[in-house]
């Protein structure tokens, strides 16, 4: 593997963009060909759009707030409770949707690693049907 430069970032200084599912995203770091890291936020009461990814998979670590994650692969599906310390996987092709509890004192905050790095292609996040009506713009 070719040498990659060291990189350092502060999440407080990260740009703010909107993910295809409607969550707020703060992109952090990228290791070329390996993965990227970002922080996702969803305000209390908000619900994302359901999507699946065409080429990437993710690992999530919830660091703030509370909510639910629904995910489906073929005939298997589940809904899991999200709270600080919860870690989940979103394997390639999984349909998923998440929501922040309306009565939470803070936004749902998730640190995510995407493998390979997020490609930036608008076709990456494919619209899907989920269990909840989305509330994000």
GROMACS .gro file of C-alpha atoms in nm:
model
  137
    1UNK     CA    1   0.000   0.000   0.000
    2UNK     CA    2   0.133   0.343  -0.090
    3UNK     CA    3   0.209   0.581   0.192
    4UNK     CA    4  -0.077   0.811   0.280
    5UNK     CA    5  -0.023   1.136   0.464
    6UNK     CA    6  -0.129   1.166   0.825
    7UNK     CA    7  -0.445   1.368   0.869
    8UNK     CA    8  -0.603   1.527   1.172
    9UNK     CA    9  -0.944   1.691   1.202
   10UNK     CA   10  -1.171   1.839   1.465
   11UNK     CA   11  -1.535   1.748   1.435
   12UNK     CA   12  -1.629   2.100   1.550
   13UNK     CA   13  -1.453   2.239   1.240
   14UNK     CA   14  -1.608   1.999   0.986
   15UNK     CA   15  -1.824   2.118   0.701
   16UNK     CA   16  -2.200   2.067   0.722
   17UNK     CA   17  -2.378   1.892   0.435
   18UNK     CA   18  -2.704   1.705   0.393
   19UNK     CA   19  -2.693   1.330   0.330
   20UNK     CA   20  -2.917   1.178   0.062
   21UNK     CA   21  -3.138   1.040   0.341
   22UNK     CA   22  -3.183   1.392   0.483
   23UNK     CA   23  -2.958   1.366   0.791
   24UNK     CA   24  -2.703   1.640   0.861
   25UNK     CA   25  -2.347   1.517   0.795
   26UNK     CA   26  -2.011   1.650   0.908
   27UNK     CA   27  -1.746   1.475   0.690
   28UNK     CA   28  -1.422   1.421   0.883
   29UNK     CA   29  -1.143   1.208   0.732
   30UNK     CA   30  -1.078   0.980   0.434
   31UNK     CA   31  -0.825   0.700   0.384
   32UNK     CA   32  -0.804   0.657   0.007
   33UNK     CA   33  -0.948   0.324  -0.100
   34UNK     CA   34  -1.020   0.215   0.258
   35UNK     CA   35  -1.287   0.425   0.427
   36UNK     CA   36  -1.421   0.760   0.536
   37UNK     CA   37  -1.550   0.890   0.869
   38UNK     CA   38  -1.829   1.136   0.935
   39UNK     CA   39  -2.066   1.249   1.209
   40UNK     CA   40  -2.440   1.227   1.134
   41UNK     CA   41  -2.699   1.431   1.325
   42UNK     CA   42  -3.076   1.415   1.335
   43UNK     CA   43  -3.279   1.661   1.543
   44UNK     CA   44  -3.530   1.528   1.797
   45UNK     CA   45  -3.845   1.410   1.622
   46UNK     CA   46  -3.690   1.394   1.274
   47UNK     CA   47  -3.711   1.087   1.050
   48UNK     CA   48  -3.480   1.023   0.753
   49UNK     CA   49  -3.577   0.888   0.413
   50UNK     CA   50  -3.524   0.513   0.369
   51UNK     CA   51  -3.229   0.429   0.142
   52UNK     CA   52  -2.989   0.152   0.047
   53UNK     CA   53  -2.630   0.199  -0.068
   54UNK     CA   54  -2.506   0.076  -0.405
   55UNK     CA   55  -2.134   0.031  -0.326
   56UNK     CA   56  -2.060   0.115   0.039
   57UNK     CA   57  -2.129  -0.030   0.382
   58UNK     CA   58  -2.109   0.139   0.720
   59UNK     CA   59  -2.035   0.094   1.089
   60UNK     CA   60  -2.212   0.333   1.327
   61UNK     CA   61  -2.138   0.434   1.686
   62UNK     CA   62  -2.409   0.638   1.859
   63UNK     CA   63  -2.255   0.915   2.071
   64UNK     CA   64  -2.560   1.123   2.164
   65UNK     CA   65  -2.938   1.137   2.166
   66UNK     CA   66  -3.182   0.849   2.127
   67UNK     CA   67  -3.375   0.693   1.843
   68UNK     CA   68  -3.449   0.388   1.632
   69UNK     CA   69  -3.280   0.224   1.333
   70UNK     CA   70  -3.480   0.000   1.100
   71UNK     CA   71  -3.287  -0.219   0.855
   72UNK     CA   72  -3.384  -0.491   0.607
   73UNK     CA   73  -3.200  -0.747   0.395
   74UNK     CA   74  -3.428  -0.956   0.171
   75UNK     CA   75  -3.686  -1.114   0.408
   76UNK     CA   76  -3.495  -1.033   0.728
   77UNK     CA   77  -3.565  -0.704   0.905
   78UNK     CA   78  -3.530  -0.554   1.250
   79UNK     CA   79  -3.567  -0.232   1.442
   80UNK     CA   80  -3.305  -0.154   1.706
   81UNK     CA   81  -3.295   0.107   1.980
   82UNK     CA   82  -3.021   0.369   1.943
   83UNK     CA   83  -2.864   0.540   2.246
   84UNK     CA   84  -2.509   0.642   2.337
   85UNK     CA   85  -2.282   0.339   2.321
   86UNK     CA   86  -2.488   0.147   2.064
   87UNK     CA   87  -2.281   0.020   1.769
   88UNK     CA   88  -2.447  -0.117   1.454
   89UNK     CA   89  -2.355  -0.233   1.106
   90UNK     CA   90  -2.522  -0.140   0.779
   91UNK     CA   91  -2.393  -0.403   0.533
   92UNK     CA   92  -2.382  -0.340   0.158
   93UNK     CA   93  -2.730  -0.330   0.004
   94UNK     CA   94  -2.915  -0.309   0.337
   95UNK     CA   95  -3.228  -0.093   0.326
   96UNK     CA   96  -3.233   0.134   0.631
   97UNK     CA   97  -3.407   0.429   0.790
   98UNK     CA   98  -3.354   0.599   1.124
   99UNK     CA   99  -3.537   0.839   1.348
  100UNK     CA  100  -3.460   1.050   1.654
  101UNK     CA  101  -3.688   1.029   1.957
  102UNK     CA  102  -3.917   1.333   1.971
  103UNK     CA  103  -3.874   1.370   2.348
  104UNK     CA  104  -3.492   1.345   2.341
  105UNK     CA  105  -3.302   1.632   2.503
  106UNK     CA  106  -3.045   1.637   2.223
  107UNK     CA  107  -2.999   1.543   1.858
  108UNK     CA  108  -2.925   1.183   1.766
  109UNK     CA  109  -2.550   1.187   1.692
  110UNK     CA  110  -2.373   0.901   1.514
  111UNK     CA  111  -2.007   0.859   1.422
  112UNK     CA  112  -1.995   0.649   1.105
  113UNK     CA  113  -1.719   0.478   0.909
  114UNK     CA  114  -1.805   0.417   0.543
  115UNK     CA  115  -1.616   0.148   0.349
  116UNK     CA  116  -1.495   0.214   0.086
  117UNK     CA  117  -1.501   0.594   0.123
  118UNK     CA  118  -1.824   0.774   0.036
  119UNK     CA  119  -1.803   0.821  -0.345
  120UNK     CA  120  -2.010   1.139  -0.374
  121UNK     CA  121  -2.214   0.985  -0.657
  122UNK     CA  122  -2.583   1.087  -0.639
  123UNK     CA  123  -2.677   0.731  -0.742
  124UNK     CA  124  -2.503   0.582  -0.433
  125UNK     CA  125  -2.805   0.623  -0.201
  126UNK     CA  126  -3.104   0.457  -0.365
  127UNK     CA  127  -3.453   0.558  -0.248
  128UNK     CA  128  -3.642   0.276  -0.076
  129UNK     CA  129  -3.965   0.217   0.115
  130UNK     CA  130  -3.931   0.230   0.493
  131UNK     CA  131  -4.162   0.192   0.792
  132UNK     CA  132  -4.198   0.565   0.878
  133UNK     CA  133  -4.293   0.873   0.677
  134UNK     CA  134  -3.981   1.091   0.648
  135UNK     CA  135  -3.988   1.439   0.801
  136UNK     CA  136  -3.660   1.579   0.663
  137UNK     CA  137  -3.657   1.816   0.367
   0.00000   0.00000   0.00000
